[in-house]
Every structure is written in structure tokens, then in C-alpha cells.
């Protein structure tokens, strides 16, 4: 076996300890040599070089000079030098073998066989020199005993050297075998993670359909028993969806296949989303208290997706394992040179954990309680995901837990500060007179009482307001007669016991009840409601309620903005135009990079959306050409990547290339709004009471009415709308049946079209109408083996097929894209025919179902909402509630989060 295989390096960490072992040994040996030399009267001058050499060895070790191999060789040379110095003295002739064996042992710990050979050679040379010297001085000493000792000692050293080399060979075999086993396990783990990822993606599509259709059925159903069953279906679907997300997150962490996508965010927005999503886990018998330091900066920067995942898992875990009492989330910060350390401290009154449980907590699939129950179910991935993402964000966490009493988890994550203004504030705090009818003694747990007291105290100090708190109705009456309150906060139990009096107060005071659900208030009540958890941001919103306008039901607009959308796929241009025009944005389109450069040279735009994969000149090159070749003023124009490549590493790559933002296709409305607010001037983003009359379509991001949502989606799934039937409308029961038989996910396609059925049908016709030329070009590039152009076309097919809800065709196009990019024509050849057959069958079915014919590229490019004469192909849907945008769940992102003047100005 070659010595290079046994050289200690970073792959053989087993032998790294030999560095310190040899250094300590030679240091002790040098001291022994000095003492022995002084006692036996040896030469004095070698002591100085010995001392210098020892100092040099420690210096290069501490400074990590030279390579590992070079340093270990230097140490062993020093060992051999000390053996030689010791052995050349006549008194050490037959003691030398013991010293040499010790040196061989030290060399064996390095795993380098040649060092053992050098050590044996040093012994032989030194022994021969000493023996010649001794016998020359007195030849009469050469008797039988002397001869036996001369033979015995070298043999012992040679045998020890052979054993050392043999041990190194055995260790090398063990390490090699272990490395092979580790590689096999790593490969198996990778395949398993890849399998989980693929399975999760496959399950996610039908689960999304279950969630969407169950929500529609809940809105339409009036039968109580049926509603309960549907709620259970939706709840089970959400649970499966969450577990799928956990599997994908864990797989991403385990493979270290993720990127950090830092972006600006407000803590208020994060907590608002958390509170909305946590309701399913929030049991009434467990109090959730969120205590936020108002001095935390209003705008921070980190990977918000990973931050939300961390908070989500730690909060749900605390709620899951707390049967009674409370969960307390305390959020503070400490200033640092780079910004702040954001600190999340989760405390609960749950079952607690032992030290052994804590030590295993971050292992994948480990659960503290093996008994699988409804209350503590799950995959056991939560803490492993938290630990992975905390480390990825540069933070750390620690856990303190006492079995039977509760657990405290403290997470610290570094953050960049974008806006140092405090995250919570109220206007004119001196003009506020706040009362609190909150009796915390009703909670039996002293910890919960302390949690609430700390939270209220932090709100009062942070907002700089004075709170007059009472715990009985008599004290409230006295307080009301002595001061004029502007706001009064009331507990749920206190309100129920004194409803009439508090309703009377609500005529002149802004009374707000803190309750578990809205059902506590009777119809026509003048009292306002804050749903638990009771925390600072809703409180600040209430205190500003009579000063600030409530924009939670307003619509987002970008009046006067001129946008250029660049994409080689006409269908994508159609969708982008329709969505952007709903924000009152004037949209121009370009079908290629050179066309976009010409348009930018001739006209001015406020924002540019750029596709990545385009023939000839891709999006990145086009973006750079616009910034460099067009007028200098263009350098300030924000450019947003608009592409189907939505993995985290792609996002980071586009930002590094120079894009100001990123929106994945198909377009997510909440993500689009977030990017628009981020890159456009704050003054052009407005929120208005009612839709602008620019289009006969619903505004994106607004929630449709229940009936509208149900009607539109029901029609999409082939469910007759009762209202439509009553009015004599036609039954659309079978309109999408031919497409569903081909595996088209109608609900998903409608979702990408914002539940606009008419728009969706027009996109289907356009998709099919453009297919003829695309198939011809695909066949042409396939025959020519022009994989570069072929990959661009199948990339576009992947995106458009997914947009209309054809996941199987989209997946086949994705596989062809990957193979063509990799230059693997064999894989392309294996999948090309099947994909083209599905493409042709799908487009022919669309044309038979909805009419139309395959058109050339020029005809497709002229097919716009404004130019369409055919009713079936009209792109401008009539304005009605049924066409309200339902692209993403929830209302506009920022609407309900404008709690402070500073935050309102920023929005």
C-alpha cells in the first residue's frame, strides 16, 4: 500500500490527535534529556538547540504553519534527533532500544509508514555507531552475553517497527472500508431524500385540490352535519400539507441544498401571519401570550421564509405539548455592530423534557413522546428543521426544561437593520386615556398571570401610554366617573358578566373585548373585538383606530406606472398583462431581448419584468445590456426576474446577477404585491376604497365573496351553480370533462388565472392555438439535435402547461429541459415522442372543446384582450363578485399591518 494512502489529512481526522501527542511527548523527553545530561555530565551545548527546536515546534503548531504532513514530519525528525542524541553516549547502548520503540509508537500514531522506517533506520545507525565506539575502546567486552544482546535489541526494534507498519495497514483498511460504508449510506440517504421530495411534490397537487374544493363546499353547504365533516376533511388536508412542507424542508436541510434569500420585512407582518395560521393549534384552555419589545426596529432584513418556519415550529410545539396553562413568546433585541440580535424566547407550562430527551431532540424523526396521539402527532422533524434553519441564518439556540414544569427555548438570530424606528408606536400618546378591565387572577396558573402582567407592562412602557387597570365592575364604575377614557380593553369573562354596562360605555368610549372568537359579541354590538392572542400590534392598531384610517379592506394600486414585460412566450405575456393592468399599471410587452432593448431606447418605463430563458439573448444578458447601453438614467429602473425557476438557489443567483426582485411563474399575487411595494417608490403604491374603473375585472389580492368564490370554482369543477340554473343559465357540468379525462387540473389552472373562468378559457384556446408552430420547431430542433434551442422551447412548454393546469405535460417538459441542458440526447430521445404525443392530444382536445384553430406565431402575438372580437376569446372579464381574485388565500399583505405612523409612511 502506498504511503500517500496513509498520510494524515483532513479526511483522516483520526490521526489529528497525533500532533498534540507527539508535541507533549517530545517536550517531556527534552526535559528528561536535560536532567539526565546534567546528572551524567553530558555535553552542555546541545541543550540550547533542543530548547529552540521545542519552541519552534510549538510555534508552528499554534500558528498552523505548513501543511499537516509537513508539520508531523518535522515533529518526527525531532524525535529521531533526540533518539540519536540519547543513543550516542556509551551509557545508553542497550537502553536505546526502549527509547527507539517509544519513538516508533509515536510515529505509528501518525499513520505514516515511512516515518516508522526512518525511526528504525535512526536506531540502527545510532546503535552501530555506539557499538563500534564501545568495542573500539575495549574489545574484550565482546563475549557471549554481549553478542546475544547485540542480536536481541535490533531484532526487537525491527519487530516493533514491523508491527507498527502492520497496524497502520490495518487501520487504513478499516478507514477505507468505513469510508465506503459512509459513501453508501450517504448515497442511500440522498436517494431516500430525493424520493421523499418527489413523493411530497406528487402529493401536494391533489392535497391542494382537496383543500380548495373542501373550502368551496364549506361555503356552499348549509347542513350542519355536512359542514362538520367538511371541516374535518379540510383540517386533515391542512395537516397533510404541513407534513409535506416539513419533509421538503428537512430534505433541503439534510442535503444542504438551500440558499439564504435575504429580504426586508416587518416583524408585525410575520406575527400577523403566525397568529392567523396558528388558530388551528390554539386550544381555548391554553393561553398564548406574545410579548414584543416596542423598541425592536420596524424594518429588518433576513430570510423571512426560514424565520417564519422557525417561529411556526417552536410555537406549535409549545402549544402541542401544553395541555393547560400557557405559552409565552417574548421577542426582544440587542444591538450589534452588524445590526441587532433578534431574540425569541418560548416558555410554556407543558410537560417538560429530560436531559436525555433534549440531547436527542435535533435528530431527524425523533419525538419526545413515542405514543402517537392526535394532540402530539407529527413526523418528528420540527426541531431538526428549526436547528438547521437557525444555524443557516447564523444564529443559535439553547433549551432549558424541567420535567413536569415546562420548557424554555431561546433562539438568537442576527438581523440587519433597514429602518431603526421602533416597530410599534401611537400618535399623540399624551392624548390617550386608556382603561383596562382585565382580571388576570381568573387564570389559576401563576405563570400565566406573570406572562400577562409582563406583556401589559411592556406595552405600556413601549407605547408611552398610561393604563388605568381595574379588576372589578365597581372599580370600573368609579374609574369612569373620575376620568374620561378614550379606550377601554375588556376581558372576555368580564364582558360576558357585565355586557349591558359595557355596551352602554361603548357609545362614548372605544371599548374593545379580548376574546377567543367573534361569537362573544351579539348582533349590533358597538363593542369592538380583538381575537386572542392579546399582543401589542393589535393594541396599537386599536389605539390608533380613531386617528388612522383602516385600510384592511382597501385595494392596492400603482397609478401611473409604466411596465415592460419581456417574455418569448405569448401566453405568459397575456397573463402578465392581465394581472398587472388590474393594478392600473400600463403594460407594454416585448417578445425577445433585442426587442426589449429597442423599446427601452425609444420609450421610458418605471419597472421591467424579465423572463430568463429566451432564444438568442437570455434575460440576464438583456438586463445588463439595458443597464449599460441605454441612457444612464435607466440604471435606476428596477428590474424583476419573472421565471419558472423558483428554487431558492435560483432566487439568489438572479439577485447576484443584478435583478432587484424575483417573482416565480405562475405568478403568486401576494409575492407580486410584496415585490411591487419593495421596488417601486412608496408614493406610487396606494390603497383605495373601491376598484378603479380601469378594467372590468376584480382587483388582485382581494378576497372574493363566499358566494362568488363558490360559484366560480364550482363551475370550474363542473358543479352546476344553483343560482345560474334558476336563472335559466346553461349547465356547465361537462364543459371541462374532456380535459379532466386527460389529467388537467382545472382547479389549479383557475387558481393561476385568479379564478377568472373566462380568462382561463381564453388562455386554453391561446395555448392550443400556438401549439402548431411550437411542435414544428420542437421537432425541427430535435431532428437537428440543437439542444440549446430545444431546451428553451421545452422550458416555455413547462411553464405554460403548468399555468393551464397540465402537471403531467409540464413534468415531462421539465425532464426534457433538464436532459437537453445536460447535453444528454439519449434522455431527450427517450422522452420526446411521448411528450409531443401528449402535447398534441391536449391541444386538439382544447380546440374541439372550446373552438379555435392552430395559428402561426404572428397570429398568436396579435391575440390580445383588446383585439379579440370573439366572445369566447375575450380577455376582459365582466366585473362581478364571482370574478374577484382568489389567487392566494388571505387579504392584501400589508393592509392589516399598518399599526404605526412610521410604518404607514413606509408602506
XYZ file of N, CA and C in Angstrom, residues 425-636:
636
model
N -45.794 52.142 17.605
C -45.947 53.495 18.139
C -47.390 53.939 17.976
N -47.772 54.946 18.722
C -49.102 55.552 18.590
C -48.916 57.060 18.473
N -49.842 57.689 17.766
C -49.801 59.135 17.643
C -50.379 59.785 18.900
N -49.731 60.829 19.320
C -50.202 61.626 20.450
C -50.551 60.765 21.654
N -49.591 60.025 22.193
C -49.889 59.177 23.357
C -50.380 59.975 24.560
N -49.970 61.250 24.623
C -50.418 62.069 25.754
C -51.920 62.307 25.708
N -52.517 62.233 24.528
C -53.955 62.445 24.405
C -54.782 61.199 24.633
N -54.148 60.075 24.938
C -54.857 58.824 25.163
C -55.053 58.591 26.658
N -56.252 58.203 27.013
C -56.552 57.792 28.392
C -57.110 56.375 28.286
N -56.286 55.394 28.635
C -56.601 54.002 28.380
C -56.992 53.309 29.676
N -58.092 52.588 29.628
C -58.533 51.789 30.760
C -58.432 50.310 30.450
N -58.298 49.521 31.489
C -58.222 48.080 31.307
C -59.041 47.349 32.350
N -60.115 46.718 31.917
C -60.939 45.886 32.813
C -60.493 44.449 32.586
N -59.342 44.129 33.153
C -58.687 42.846 32.893
C -58.309 42.201 34.225
N -59.006 41.151 34.567
C -58.748 40.462 35.831
C -57.923 39.207 35.553
N -56.611 39.307 35.682
C -55.740 38.180 35.389
C -55.757 37.129 36.497
N -56.388 37.434 37.613
C -56.468 36.458 38.703
C -57.381 35.285 38.345
N -58.140 35.433 37.265
C -59.026 34.331 36.865
C -58.241 33.149 36.329
N -56.960 33.358 35.965
C -56.112 32.265 35.492
C -55.483 31.585 36.698
N -55.708 30.281 36.820
C -55.235 29.569 38.003
C -53.724 29.454 38.028
N -53.081 29.473 36.842
C -51.632 29.297 36.780
C -50.922 30.609 37.094
N -50.073 30.645 38.114
C -49.334 31.879 38.411
C -48.403 32.280 37.268
N -47.917 31.292 36.497
C -47.046 31.612 35.381
C -47.806 32.400 34.313
N -49.036 32.008 34.034
C -49.849 32.723 33.047
C -50.119 34.142 33.518
N -50.420 34.307 34.806
C -50.646 35.653 35.341
C -49.396 36.514 35.175
N -48.233 35.926 35.432
C -46.980 36.671 35.261
C -46.746 37.013 33.791
N -47.057 36.068 32.915
C -46.883 36.329 31.486
C -47.703 37.545 31.056
N -48.977 37.570 31.431
C -49.845 38.684 31.051
C -49.387 39.995 31.675
N -48.985 39.967 32.942
C -48.530 41.190 33.597
C -47.291 41.757 32.910
N -46.342 40.874 32.556
C -45.141 41.340 31.852
C -45.501 41.928 30.501
N -46.418 41.273 29.785
C -46.790 41.741 28.459
C -47.454 43.119 28.524
N -48.394 43.297 29.450
C -49.083 44.589 29.585
C -48.097 45.674 29.990
N -47.184 45.351 30.911
C -46.198 46.336 31.349
C -45.309 46.769 30.188
N -44.897 45.837 29.343
C -44.056 46.185 28.191
C -44.818 47.033 27.180
N -46.111 46.758 26.981
C -46.906 47.574 26.066
C -47.011 49.002 26.579
N -47.302 49.144 27.864
C -47.472 50.469 28.454
C -46.172 51.269 28.361
N -45.052 50.628 28.711
C -43.767 51.327 28.655
C -43.372 51.635 27.220
N -43.544 50.668 26.343
C -43.109 50.845 24.967
C -43.898 51.887 24.215
N -45.213 51.951 24.433
C -46.065 52.911 23.731
C -46.161 54.250 24.454
N -45.567 54.292 25.627
C -45.561 55.535 26.412
C -46.978 56.035 26.702
N -47.849 55.096 27.082
C -49.218 55.455 27.465
C -49.445 55.034 28.916
N -50.446 55.647 29.525
C -50.771 55.307 30.906
C -52.035 54.445 30.918
N -51.952 53.311 31.598
C -53.073 52.387 31.655
C -53.679 52.392 33.051
N -54.987 52.638 33.119
C -55.729 52.553 34.383
C -56.407 51.191 34.415
N -55.836 50.274 35.175
C -56.338 48.905 35.166
C -57.150 48.622 36.423
N -58.327 48.013 36.239
C -59.195 47.611 37.351
C -59.566 46.145 37.155
N -59.997 45.506 38.248
C -60.332 44.086 38.147
C -61.750 43.759 38.582
N -62.548 44.795 38.965
C -63.947 44.573 39.326
C -64.810 45.618 38.651
N -66.097 45.309 38.483
C -67.004 46.241 37.840
C -67.206 47.496 38.680
N -67.158 47.344 40.018
C -67.297 48.505 40.893
C -66.152 49.476 40.684
N -64.950 48.969 40.607
C -63.794 49.838 40.375
C -63.853 50.478 38.991
N -64.411 49.763 38.004
C -64.551 50.342 36.674
C -65.545 51.501 36.703
N -66.641 51.339 37.414
C -67.619 52.436 37.516
C -66.983 53.662 38.153
N -66.205 53.431 39.216
C -65.549 54.565 39.875
C -64.523 55.214 38.939
N -63.794 54.381 38.186
C -62.811 54.929 37.258
C -63.487 55.765 36.179
N -64.612 55.300 35.665
C -65.315 56.008 34.606
C -65.898 57.326 35.088
N -66.254 57.379 36.359
C -66.814 58.618 36.903
C -65.738 59.642 37.243
N -64.477 59.193 37.362
C -63.417 60.114 37.769
C -62.576 60.618 36.605
N -62.456 59.831 35.524
C -61.668 60.259 34.367
C -62.456 59.983 33.095
N -62.059 60.688 32.019
C -62.706 60.478 30.719
C -61.788 59.607 29.861
N -62.115 58.324 29.738
C -61.297 57.392 28.976
C -61.550 57.532 27.478
N -60.510 57.324 26.704
C -60.649 57.284 25.247
C -60.779 55.846 24.744
N -60.135 54.908 25.450
C -60.154 53.498 25.058
C -60.285 52.630 26.299
N -60.978 51.510 26.149
C -61.126 50.563 27.250
C -60.976 49.147 26.709
N -60.046 48.395 27.306
C -59.845 46.996 26.947
C -60.490 46.122 28.023
N -61.263 45.109 27.568
C -62.059 44.293 28.485
C -61.783 42.817 28.204
N -61.674 42.027 29.256
C -61.526 40.593 29.104
C -62.840 39.937 28.714
N -62.741 38.725 28.144
C -63.935 38.030 27.656
C -64.909 37.715 28.784
N -64.423 37.179 29.881
C -65.287 36.841 31.006
C -65.894 38.101 31.613
N -65.082 39.151 31.720
C -65.582 40.413 32.283
C -66.693 40.990 31.415
N -66.589 40.854 30.091
C -67.616 41.365 29.204
C -68.913 40.567 29.348
N -68.796 39.252 29.387
C -69.993 38.424 29.489
C -70.769 38.713 30.769
N -70.078 38.983 31.854
C -70.740 39.221 33.144
C -71.302 40.632 33.266
N -70.828 41.564 32.428
C -71.261 42.965 32.548
C -71.563 43.550 31.168
N -72.245 42.776 30.342
C -72.443 43.154 28.948
C -73.214 44.461 28.801
N -74.318 44.623 29.511
C -75.168 45.805 29.333
C -74.418 47.086 29.655
N -73.685 47.074 30.768
C -72.967 48.282 31.165
C -71.873 48.625 30.148
N -71.159 47.624 29.678
C -70.075 47.869 28.745
C -70.605 48.301 27.371
N -71.753 47.767 26.962
C -72.351 48.223 25.703
C -72.764 49.688 25.811
N -73.207 50.088 26.990
C -73.553 51.485 27.197
C -72.310 52.367 27.131
N -71.218 51.905 27.737
C -69.965 52.662 27.668
C -69.469 52.809 26.241
N -69.741 51.798 25.401
C -69.242 51.799 24.026
C -69.847 52.914 23.186
N -70.886 53.581 23.694
C -71.462 54.707 22.962
C -70.531 55.915 22.970
N -69.690 56.010 24.014
C -68.824 57.181 24.141
C -67.341 56.827 24.262
N -67.024 55.559 24.472
C -65.637 55.118 24.639
C -65.368 54.005 23.631
N -64.153 53.955 23.118
C -63.770 52.881 22.196
C -63.493 51.630 23.019
N -64.525 50.790 23.171
C -64.424 49.589 24.000
C -64.016 48.409 23.122
N -63.013 47.667 23.572
C -62.510 46.518 22.823
C -62.458 45.309 23.742
N -63.067 44.216 23.309
C -63.071 42.978 24.077
C -61.975 42.061 23.542
N -61.205 41.477 24.456
C -60.194 40.493 24.102
C -60.807 39.120 24.324
N -61.124 38.415 23.218
C -61.880 37.166 23.333
C -61.289 36.092 22.436
N -61.755 34.860 22.665
C -61.265 33.724 21.882
C -61.826 33.714 20.473
N -63.065 34.193 20.278
C -63.651 34.235 18.947
C -64.693 35.334 18.906
N -65.128 35.665 17.688
C -66.052 36.774 17.492
C -67.456 36.475 18.000
N -67.759 35.215 18.285
C -69.103 34.846 18.710
C -69.514 35.434 20.043
N -68.577 35.996 20.787
C -68.900 36.555 22.100
C -69.728 37.825 21.977
N -69.666 38.523 20.846
C -70.382 39.783 20.668
C -71.748 39.533 20.039
N -72.781 40.130 20.581
C -74.123 39.976 19.988
C -74.261 40.808 18.727
N -75.276 40.509 17.940
C -75.536 41.269 16.722
C -75.840 42.718 17.081
N -75.262 43.638 16.315
C -75.499 45.052 16.546
C -74.668 45.658 17.659
N -73.725 44.917 18.177
C -72.902 45.425 19.274
C -72.008 46.559 18.796
N -71.839 47.561 19.661
C -70.949 48.676 19.371
C -69.536 48.426 19.891
N -69.372 47.306 20.586
C -68.064 46.943 21.131
C -67.231 46.316 20.025
N -65.929 46.631 20.027
C -65.009 46.057 19.050
C -64.354 44.817 19.640
N -63.654 44.077 18.781
C -63.114 42.791 19.205
C -61.653 42.647 18.785
N -60.844 42.118 19.702
C -59.511 41.619 19.384
C -59.510 40.140 19.705
N -59.305 39.328 18.689
C -59.237 37.892 18.948
C -57.882 37.538 19.551
N -57.902 36.636 20.524
C -56.651 36.209 21.133
C -55.776 35.565 20.062
N -54.454 35.669 20.215
C -53.722 36.179 21.370
C -53.733 37.705 21.470
N -53.701 38.193 22.714
C -53.693 39.605 23.050
C -52.234 40.065 23.044
N -51.857 40.865 22.055
C -50.467 41.314 21.994
C -50.400 42.727 21.427
N -49.197 43.262 21.337
C -49.013 44.701 21.191
C -49.505 45.275 19.864
N -49.330 44.574 18.750
C -49.674 45.168 17.460
C -51.177 45.434 17.322
N -52.073 44.487 17.659
C -53.497 44.826 17.636
C -53.852 45.932 18.621
N -53.166 45.958 19.774
C -53.425 47.023 20.750
C -53.079 48.378 20.141
N -51.900 48.480 19.504
C -51.511 49.740 18.871
C -52.486 50.117 17.767
N -52.980 49.128 17.029
C -53.951 49.405 15.972
C -55.232 49.987 16.567
N -55.687 49.427 17.681
C -56.892 49.939 18.332
C -56.669 51.363 18.834
N -55.507 51.612 19.445
C -55.231 52.945 19.976
C -55.120 53.984 18.873
N -54.759 53.557 17.668
C -54.699 54.471 16.526
C -55.992 54.478 15.714
N -56.968 53.667 16.126
C -58.161 53.454 15.320
C -58.941 54.735 15.062
N -59.022 55.581 16.023
C -59.782 56.807 15.808
C -58.921 57.905 15.187
N -57.679 57.586 14.836
C -56.781 58.563 14.219
C -56.414 58.134 12.810
N -56.019 56.866 12.717
C -55.598 56.346 11.412
C -56.765 55.704 10.679
N -56.776 55.811 9.386
C -57.796 55.147 8.578
C -57.500 53.666 8.517
N -58.549 52.879 8.586
C -58.396 51.424 8.470
C -58.392 51.061 6.995
N -57.283 50.483 6.547
C -57.170 50.153 5.117
C -57.236 48.654 4.883
N -57.758 47.902 5.851
C -57.739 46.451 5.699
C -58.601 45.957 4.548
N -59.589 46.791 4.113
C -60.445 46.365 3.011
C -60.150 47.139 1.727
N -59.013 47.818 1.679
C -58.683 48.617 0.504
C -57.942 47.792 -0.531
N -57.850 48.366 -1.719
C -57.223 47.698 -2.832
C -55.914 48.398 -3.179
N -54.949 47.611 -3.571
C -53.638 48.157 -3.906
C -53.612 48.583 -5.369
N -53.073 49.793 -5.617
C -52.940 50.316 -6.972
C -51.576 50.949 -7.149
N -51.153 51.002 -8.415
C -49.890 51.651 -8.775
C -50.177 52.585 -9.945
N -50.953 53.640 -9.693
C -51.382 54.554 -10.750
C -50.177 55.201 -11.424
N -50.247 55.273 -12.751
C -49.220 55.991 -13.495
C -47.965 55.201 -13.775
N -47.872 53.981 -13.310
C -46.674 53.172 -13.524
C -46.714 52.546 -14.919
N -45.591 52.649 -15.621
C -45.445 52.033 -16.941
C -44.504 50.844 -16.803
N -44.982 49.663 -17.182
C -44.210 48.434 -17.032
C -43.942 47.821 -18.397
N -42.759 47.231 -18.523
C -42.403 46.460 -19.704
C -42.215 45.014 -19.280
N -42.944 44.096 -19.933
C -42.824 42.667 -19.659
C -42.142 42.013 -20.845
N -41.038 41.309 -20.583
C -40.243 40.694 -21.645
C -40.325 39.181 -21.497
N -40.873 38.497 -22.504
C -41.007 37.045 -22.457
C -41.202 36.560 -23.888
N -40.566 35.460 -24.234
C -40.710 34.928 -25.587
C -41.977 34.094 -25.745
N -42.708 33.861 -24.666
C -43.919 33.049 -24.703
C -45.149 33.963 -24.663
N -45.928 34.048 -25.758
C -47.087 34.951 -25.791
C -48.092 34.681 -24.678
N -48.282 33.425 -24.297
C -49.234 33.114 -23.242
C -48.813 33.751 -21.928
N -47.528 33.721 -21.626
C -47.036 34.360 -20.412
C -47.236 35.866 -20.454
N -47.044 36.452 -21.630
C -47.271 37.896 -21.779
C -48.731 38.242 -21.535
N -49.626 37.397 -22.023
C -51.055 37.638 -21.822
C -51.420 37.630 -20.346
N -50.925 36.631 -19.635
C -51.232 36.524 -18.205
C -50.645 37.698 -17.440
N -49.376 38.022 -17.717
C -48.727 39.123 -17.012
C -49.454 40.438 -17.277
N -49.854 40.665 -18.525
C -50.577 41.896 -18.850
C -51.881 41.978 -18.057
N -52.634 40.879 -18.040
C -53.929 40.887 -17.361
C -53.767 41.190 -15.866
N -52.788 40.552 -15.242
C -52.606 40.746 -13.798
C -52.137 42.161 -13.493
N -51.133 42.660 -14.220
C -50.563 43.974 -13.917
C -51.554 45.098 -14.199
N -52.375 44.946 -15.242
C -53.328 46.002 -15.559
C -54.377 46.160 -14.475
N -54.584 45.145 -13.666
C -55.547 45.249 -12.570
C -55.047 46.159 -11.455
N -53.753 46.475 -11.476
C -53.202 47.448 -10.530
C -53.141 48.847 -11.144
N -53.797 49.028 -12.290
C -53.768 50.279 -13.047
C -52.359 50.589 -13.547
N -51.627 49.534 -13.888
C -50.298 49.674 -14.480
C -50.439 49.603 -15.996
N -49.808 50.531 -16.689
C -49.788 50.497 -18.147
C -48.715 49.526 -18.597
N -49.108 48.520 -19.365
C -48.208 47.409 -19.682
C -47.850 47.407 -21.165
N -46.553 47.309 -21.427
C -46.038 47.058 -22.778
C -45.335 45.713 -22.759
N -45.279 45.047 -23.904
C -44.677 43.718 -23.936
C -43.635 43.637 -25.029
N -42.646 42.797 -24.800
C -41.606 42.516 -25.787
C -41.388 41.013 -25.835
N -41.177 40.473 -27.053
C -41.057 39.035 -27.213
C -39.629 38.522 -27.236
N -38.640 39.432 -27.081
C -37.242 38.992 -27.109
C -36.376 40.043 -26.452
N -35.114 39.676 -26.198
C -34.183 40.617 -25.597
C -33.883 41.813 -26.477
N -33.508 41.609 -27.749
C -33.239 42.764 -28.615
C -34.432 43.706 -28.748
N -35.654 43.145 -28.834
C -36.848 43.993 -28.923
C -37.001 44.825 -27.659
N -36.709 44.230 -26.497
C -36.803 44.964 -25.239
C -35.798 46.106 -25.197
N -34.574 45.854 -25.702
C -33.556 46.912 -25.718
C -34.002 48.058 -26.612
N -34.559 47.738 -27.786
C -35.054 48.786 -28.697
C -36.174 49.583 -28.040
N -37.103 48.911 -27.372
C -38.224 49.605 -26.755
C -37.744 50.512 -25.626
N -36.738 50.047 -24.863
C -36.204 50.875 -23.784
C -35.464 52.086 -24.328
N -34.892 51.958 -25.518
C -34.189 53.083 -26.129
C -35.164 54.141 -26.624
N -36.375 53.716 -26.975
C -37.339 54.628 -27.566
C -38.362 55.151 -26.575
N -38.521 54.490 -25.453
C -39.562 54.895 -24.513
C -39.050 54.701 -23.082
N -39.767 55.227 -22.124
C -39.355 55.125 -20.718
C -40.332 54.237 -19.959
N -39.783 53.488 -19.021
C -40.580 52.570 -18.197
C -40.170 52.715 -16.737
N -41.119 52.429 -15.860
C -40.867 52.541 -14.425
C -40.424 51.220 -13.814
N -40.734 50.112 -14.460
C -40.336 48.792 -13.971
C -40.311 47.833 -15.147
N -39.385 46.873 -15.105
C -39.249 45.902 -16.187
C -39.289 44.504 -15.585
N -40.170 43.661 -16.132
C -40.247 42.255 -15.749
C -39.579 41.442 -16.852
N -38.602 40.604 -16.474
C -37.772 39.946 -17.472
C -37.782 38.433 -17.288
N -38.167 37.716 -18.358
C -38.026 36.261 -18.355
C -36.548 35.910 -18.489
N -36.180 34.731 -18.032
C -34.767 34.336 -18.069
C -34.422 33.622 -19.371
N -35.061 32.473 -19.606
C -34.687 31.649 -20.767
C -35.430 32.127 -22.010
N -34.709 32.835 -22.876
C -35.253 33.297 -24.154
C -34.244 32.969 -25.237
N -34.697 32.663 -26.451
C -33.757 32.332 -27.536
C -32.927 33.549 -27.935
N -31.698 33.285 -28.329
C -30.817 34.349 -28.785
C -30.142 35.065 -27.636
N -30.878 35.917 -26.946
C -30.353 36.695 -25.821
C -31.199 36.409 -24.588
N -30.586 35.845 -23.558
C -31.371 35.492 -22.376
C -31.655 36.723 -21.516
N -32.439 36.519 -20.447
C -32.884 37.637 -19.634
C -31.766 38.359 -18.919
N -30.760 37.607 -18.439
C -29.660 38.245 -17.703
C -28.849 39.143 -18.627
N -28.542 38.659 -19.828
C -27.784 39.470 -20.781
C -28.593 40.692 -21.200
N -29.909 40.495 -21.412
C -30.764 41.621 -21.786
C -30.778 42.676 -20.695
N -30.913 42.234 -19.445
C -30.912 43.170 -18.321
C -29.618 43.980 -18.276
N -28.499 43.307 -18.455
C -27.207 44.007 -18.396
C -27.028 44.956 -19.570
N -27.524 44.560 -20.746
C -27.423 45.434 -21.917
C -28.275 46.684 -21.729
N -29.445 46.526 -21.156
C -30.308 47.693 -20.925
C -29.632 48.645 -19.940
N -29.045 48.076 -18.890
C -28.405 48.934 -17.880
C -27.166 49.636 -18.437
N -26.420 48.947 -19.323
C -25.151 49.514 -19.784
C -25.276 50.328 -21.073
N -26.128 49.888 -22.022
C -26.154 50.504 -23.347
C -27.191 51.605 -23.487
N -28.279 51.488 -22.705
C -29.325 52.507 -22.820
C -28.918 53.692 -21.961
N -29.642 54.774 -22.035
C -29.284 56.004 -21.328
C -29.015 55.751 -19.856
N -28.104 56.547 -19.272
C -27.688 56.356 -17.886
C -28.829 56.397 -16.897
N -29.855 57.153 -17.202
C -30.991 57.229 -16.277
C -31.653 55.889 -16.072
N -31.444 54.975 -17.033
C -32.096 53.670 -16.936
C -31.513 52.810 -15.824
N -30.360 53.170 -15.334
C -29.726 52.338 -14.307
C -30.538 52.294 -13.021
N -31.428 53.268 -12.854
C -32.238 53.293 -11.637
C -33.564 52.560 -11.796
